[in-house]
Coordinates of N, CA and C in Angstrom, one line a residue:
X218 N 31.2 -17.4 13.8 CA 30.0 -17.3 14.6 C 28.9 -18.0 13.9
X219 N 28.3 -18.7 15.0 CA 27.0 -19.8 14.0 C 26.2 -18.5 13.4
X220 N 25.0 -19.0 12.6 CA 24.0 -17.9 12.3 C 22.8 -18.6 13.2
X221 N 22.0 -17.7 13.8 CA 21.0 -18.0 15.0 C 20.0 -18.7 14.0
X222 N 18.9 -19.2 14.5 CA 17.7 -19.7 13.8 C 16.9 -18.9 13.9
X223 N 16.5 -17.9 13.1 CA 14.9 -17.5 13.6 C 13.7 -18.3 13.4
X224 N 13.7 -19.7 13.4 CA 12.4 -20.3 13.0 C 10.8 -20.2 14.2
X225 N 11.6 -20.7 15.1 CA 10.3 -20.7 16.4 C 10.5 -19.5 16.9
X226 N 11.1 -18.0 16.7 CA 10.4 -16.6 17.4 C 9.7 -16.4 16.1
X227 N 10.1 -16.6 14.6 CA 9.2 -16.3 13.8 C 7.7 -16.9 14.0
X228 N 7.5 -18.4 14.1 CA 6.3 -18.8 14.5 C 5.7 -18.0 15.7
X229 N 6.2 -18.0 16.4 CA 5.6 -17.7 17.7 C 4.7 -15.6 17.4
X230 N 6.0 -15.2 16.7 CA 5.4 -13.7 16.7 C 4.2 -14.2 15.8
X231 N 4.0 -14.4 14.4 CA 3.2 -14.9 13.9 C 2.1 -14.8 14.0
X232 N 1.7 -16.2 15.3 CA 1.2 -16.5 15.9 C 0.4 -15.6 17.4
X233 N 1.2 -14.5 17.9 CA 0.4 -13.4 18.4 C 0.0 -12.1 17.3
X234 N 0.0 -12.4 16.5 CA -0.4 -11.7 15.6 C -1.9 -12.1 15.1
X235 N -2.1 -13.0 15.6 CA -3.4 -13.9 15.5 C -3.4 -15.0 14.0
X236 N -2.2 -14.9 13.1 CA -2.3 -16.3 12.1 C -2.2 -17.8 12.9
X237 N -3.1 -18.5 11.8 CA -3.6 -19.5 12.3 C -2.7 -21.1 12.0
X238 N -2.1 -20.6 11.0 CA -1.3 -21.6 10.1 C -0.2 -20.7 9.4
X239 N 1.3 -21.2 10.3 CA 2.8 -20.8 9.8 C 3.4 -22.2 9.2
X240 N 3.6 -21.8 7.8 CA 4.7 -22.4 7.1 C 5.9 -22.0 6.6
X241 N 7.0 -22.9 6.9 CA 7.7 -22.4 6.6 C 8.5 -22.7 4.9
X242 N 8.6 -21.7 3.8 CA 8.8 -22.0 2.6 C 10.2 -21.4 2.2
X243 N 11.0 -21.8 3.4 CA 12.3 -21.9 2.9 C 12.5 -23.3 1.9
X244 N 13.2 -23.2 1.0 CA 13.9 -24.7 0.7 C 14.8 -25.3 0.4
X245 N 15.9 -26.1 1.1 CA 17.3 -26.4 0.9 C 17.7 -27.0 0.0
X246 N 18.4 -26.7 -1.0 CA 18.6 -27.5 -2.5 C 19.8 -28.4 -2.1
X247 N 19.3 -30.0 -1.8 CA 20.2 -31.0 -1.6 C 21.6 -31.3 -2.4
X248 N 21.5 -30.6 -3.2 CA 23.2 -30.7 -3.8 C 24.1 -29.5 -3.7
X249 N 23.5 -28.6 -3.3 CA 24.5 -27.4 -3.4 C 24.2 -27.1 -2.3
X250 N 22.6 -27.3 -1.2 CA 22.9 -27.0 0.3 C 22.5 -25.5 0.7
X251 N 22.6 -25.0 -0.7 CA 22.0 -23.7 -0.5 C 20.3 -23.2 -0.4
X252 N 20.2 -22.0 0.2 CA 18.5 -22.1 0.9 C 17.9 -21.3 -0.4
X253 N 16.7 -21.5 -0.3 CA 16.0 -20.4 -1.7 C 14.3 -20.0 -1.2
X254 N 14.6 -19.0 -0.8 CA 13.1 -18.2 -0.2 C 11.9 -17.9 -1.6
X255 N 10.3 -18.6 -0.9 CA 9.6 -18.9 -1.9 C 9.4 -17.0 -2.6
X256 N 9.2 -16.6 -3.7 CA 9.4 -15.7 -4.1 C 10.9 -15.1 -4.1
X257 N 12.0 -15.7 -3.5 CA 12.9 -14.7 -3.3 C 13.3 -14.0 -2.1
X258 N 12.5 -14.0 -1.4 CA 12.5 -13.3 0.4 C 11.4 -14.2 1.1
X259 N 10.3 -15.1 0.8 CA 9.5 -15.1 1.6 C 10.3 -15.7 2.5
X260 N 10.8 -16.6 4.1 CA 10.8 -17.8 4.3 C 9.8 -18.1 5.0
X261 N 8.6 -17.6 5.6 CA 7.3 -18.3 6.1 C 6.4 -17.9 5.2
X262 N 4.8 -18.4 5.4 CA 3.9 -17.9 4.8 C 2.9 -18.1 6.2
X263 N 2.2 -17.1 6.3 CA 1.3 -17.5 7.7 C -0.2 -16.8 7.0
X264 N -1.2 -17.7 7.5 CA -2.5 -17.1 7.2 C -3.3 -17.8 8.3
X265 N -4.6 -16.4 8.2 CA -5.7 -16.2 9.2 C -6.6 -16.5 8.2
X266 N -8.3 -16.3 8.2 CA -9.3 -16.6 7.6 C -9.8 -15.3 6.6
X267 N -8.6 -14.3 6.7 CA -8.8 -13.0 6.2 C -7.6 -12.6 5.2
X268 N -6.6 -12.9 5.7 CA -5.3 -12.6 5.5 C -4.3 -13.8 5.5
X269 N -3.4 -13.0 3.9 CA -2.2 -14.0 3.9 C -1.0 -13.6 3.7
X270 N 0.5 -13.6 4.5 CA 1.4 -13.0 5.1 C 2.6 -13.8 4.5
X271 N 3.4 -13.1 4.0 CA 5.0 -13.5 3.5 C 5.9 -12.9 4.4
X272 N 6.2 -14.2 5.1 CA 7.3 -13.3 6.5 C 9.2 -13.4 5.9
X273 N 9.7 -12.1 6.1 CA 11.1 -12.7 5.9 C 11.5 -12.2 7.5
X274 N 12.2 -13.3 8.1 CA 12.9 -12.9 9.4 C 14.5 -13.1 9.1
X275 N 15.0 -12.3 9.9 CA 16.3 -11.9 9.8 C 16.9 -11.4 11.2
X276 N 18.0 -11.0 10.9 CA 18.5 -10.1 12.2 C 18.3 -9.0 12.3
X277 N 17.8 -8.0 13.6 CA 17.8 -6.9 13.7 C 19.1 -6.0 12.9
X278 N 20.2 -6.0 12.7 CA 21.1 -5.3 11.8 C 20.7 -5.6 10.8
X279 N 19.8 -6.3 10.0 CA 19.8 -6.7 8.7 C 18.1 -6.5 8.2
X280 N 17.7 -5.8 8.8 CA 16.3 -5.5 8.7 C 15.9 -4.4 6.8
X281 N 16.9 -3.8 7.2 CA 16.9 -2.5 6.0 C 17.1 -3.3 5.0
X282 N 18.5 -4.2 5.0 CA 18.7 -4.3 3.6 C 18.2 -5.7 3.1
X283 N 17.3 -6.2 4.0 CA 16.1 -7.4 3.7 C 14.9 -6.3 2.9
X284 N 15.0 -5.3 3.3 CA 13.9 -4.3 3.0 C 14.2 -3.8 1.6
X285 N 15.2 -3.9 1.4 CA 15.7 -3.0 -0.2 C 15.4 -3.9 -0.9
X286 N 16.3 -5.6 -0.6 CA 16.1 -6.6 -1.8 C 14.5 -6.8 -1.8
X287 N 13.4 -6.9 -0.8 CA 12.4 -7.1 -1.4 C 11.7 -6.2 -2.1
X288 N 11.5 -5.4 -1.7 CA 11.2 -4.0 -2.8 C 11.8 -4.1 -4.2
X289 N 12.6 -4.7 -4.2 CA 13.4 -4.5 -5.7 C 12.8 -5.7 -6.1
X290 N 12.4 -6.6 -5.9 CA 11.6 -8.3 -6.6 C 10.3 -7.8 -7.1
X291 N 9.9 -7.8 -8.2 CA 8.5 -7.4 -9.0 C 7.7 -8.3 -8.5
X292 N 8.1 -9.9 -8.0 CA 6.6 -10.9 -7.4 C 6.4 -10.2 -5.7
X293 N 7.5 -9.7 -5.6 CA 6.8 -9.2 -3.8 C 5.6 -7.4 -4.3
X294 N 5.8 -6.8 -5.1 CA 5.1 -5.6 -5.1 C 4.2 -6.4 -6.3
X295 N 3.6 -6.8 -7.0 CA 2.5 -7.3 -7.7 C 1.8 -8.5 -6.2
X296 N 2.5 -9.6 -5.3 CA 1.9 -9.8 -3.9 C 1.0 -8.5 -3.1
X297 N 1.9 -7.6 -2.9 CA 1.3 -6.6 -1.9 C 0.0 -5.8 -2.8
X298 N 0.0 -5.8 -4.2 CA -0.9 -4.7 -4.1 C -2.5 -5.2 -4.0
X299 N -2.8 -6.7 -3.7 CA -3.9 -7.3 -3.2 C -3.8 -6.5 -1.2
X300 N -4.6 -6.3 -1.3 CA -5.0 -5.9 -0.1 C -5.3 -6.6 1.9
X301 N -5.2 -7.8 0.8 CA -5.3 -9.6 1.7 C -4.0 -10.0 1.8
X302 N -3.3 -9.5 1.3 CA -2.0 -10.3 1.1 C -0.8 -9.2 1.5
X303 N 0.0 -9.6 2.5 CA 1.0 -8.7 3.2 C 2.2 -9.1 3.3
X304 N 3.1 -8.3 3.5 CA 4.7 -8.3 3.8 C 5.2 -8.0 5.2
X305 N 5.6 -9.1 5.9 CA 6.1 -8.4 7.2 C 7.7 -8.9 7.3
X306 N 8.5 -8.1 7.7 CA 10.0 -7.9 8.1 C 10.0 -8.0 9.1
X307 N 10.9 -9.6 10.1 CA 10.6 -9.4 11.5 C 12.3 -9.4 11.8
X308 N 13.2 -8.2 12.2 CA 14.1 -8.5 13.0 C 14.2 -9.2 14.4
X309 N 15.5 -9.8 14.8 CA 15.5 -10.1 15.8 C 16.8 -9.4 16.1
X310 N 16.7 -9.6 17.7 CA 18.2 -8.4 18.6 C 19.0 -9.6 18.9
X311 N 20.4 -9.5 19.1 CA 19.8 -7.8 19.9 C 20.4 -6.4 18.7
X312 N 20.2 -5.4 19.4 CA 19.3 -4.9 20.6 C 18.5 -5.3 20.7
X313 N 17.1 -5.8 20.1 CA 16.2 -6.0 20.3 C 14.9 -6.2 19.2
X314 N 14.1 -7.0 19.4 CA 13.1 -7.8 18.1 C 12.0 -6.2 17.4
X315 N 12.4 -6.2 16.4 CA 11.7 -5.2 15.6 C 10.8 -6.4 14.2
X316 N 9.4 -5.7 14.0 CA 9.0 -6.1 12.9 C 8.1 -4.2 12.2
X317 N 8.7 -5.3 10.8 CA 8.0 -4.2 9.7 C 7.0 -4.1 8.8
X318 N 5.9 -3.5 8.8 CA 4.8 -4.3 7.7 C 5.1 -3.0 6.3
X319 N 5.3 -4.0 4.9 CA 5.5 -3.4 4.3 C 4.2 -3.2 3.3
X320 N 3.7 -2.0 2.5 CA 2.6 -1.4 1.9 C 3.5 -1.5 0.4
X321 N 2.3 -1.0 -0.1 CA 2.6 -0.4 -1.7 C 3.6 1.0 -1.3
X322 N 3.1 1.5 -0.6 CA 4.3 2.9 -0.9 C 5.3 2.5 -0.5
X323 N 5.8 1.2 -0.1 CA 7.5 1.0 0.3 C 8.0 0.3 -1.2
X324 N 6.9 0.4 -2.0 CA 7.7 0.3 -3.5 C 7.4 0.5 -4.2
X325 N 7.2 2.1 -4.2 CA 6.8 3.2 -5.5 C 8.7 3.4 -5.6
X326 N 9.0 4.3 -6.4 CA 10.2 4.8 -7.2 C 10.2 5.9 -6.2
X327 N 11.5 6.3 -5.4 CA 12.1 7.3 -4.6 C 12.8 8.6 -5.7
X328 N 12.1 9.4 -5.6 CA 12.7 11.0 -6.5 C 13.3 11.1 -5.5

């Protein structure tokens, strides 16, 4: 089965979100072909005149455990705890397009 693109619903949600400028900071390492997300998870960066946003899009089944590895990367929780600076998890469906905005308490240590 191909793997879908999320690149233009990512822009597009983005973009009703009110950011002004979506980049995308995937980047394909020409000899091995393999993708490498800036920090580790980002693959967009989108910013407004207020706010600056590390988007990782994925598949709706694949939402959680997009959500575990970024939580576990020390550059995404030292990003988040600036207050300007955000994490959003956008699934796509089906079933159906889910996004997640992730805080400081999605990566404190679970007792």
């Amino acid at each position: 089965m191909a793997q879908r693109n999320f690149d233009q619903p990512t822009i597009a949600w983005a973009k009703s979100l009110g950011f002004i400028e979506i980049e995308k900071t995937e980047k394909l390492q020409r000899h091995s072909f393999n993708k490498n997300d800036m920090f580790g998870f980002a693959d967009f960066i989108a910013i407004d005149s207020q706010r600056t946003c590390l988007i990782q899009s994925t598949s709706y089944q694949n939402i959680s455990t997009r959500i575990k590895k970024i939580v576990a990367i020390p550059a995404a929780k030292l990003w988040i705890q600036n207050p300007t600076r955000l994490i959003l998890v956008i699934g796509f469906g089906p079933p159906k397009d889910k996004a997640i905005w992730l805080d400081e308490s999605d990566f404190e240590e679970k007792k």
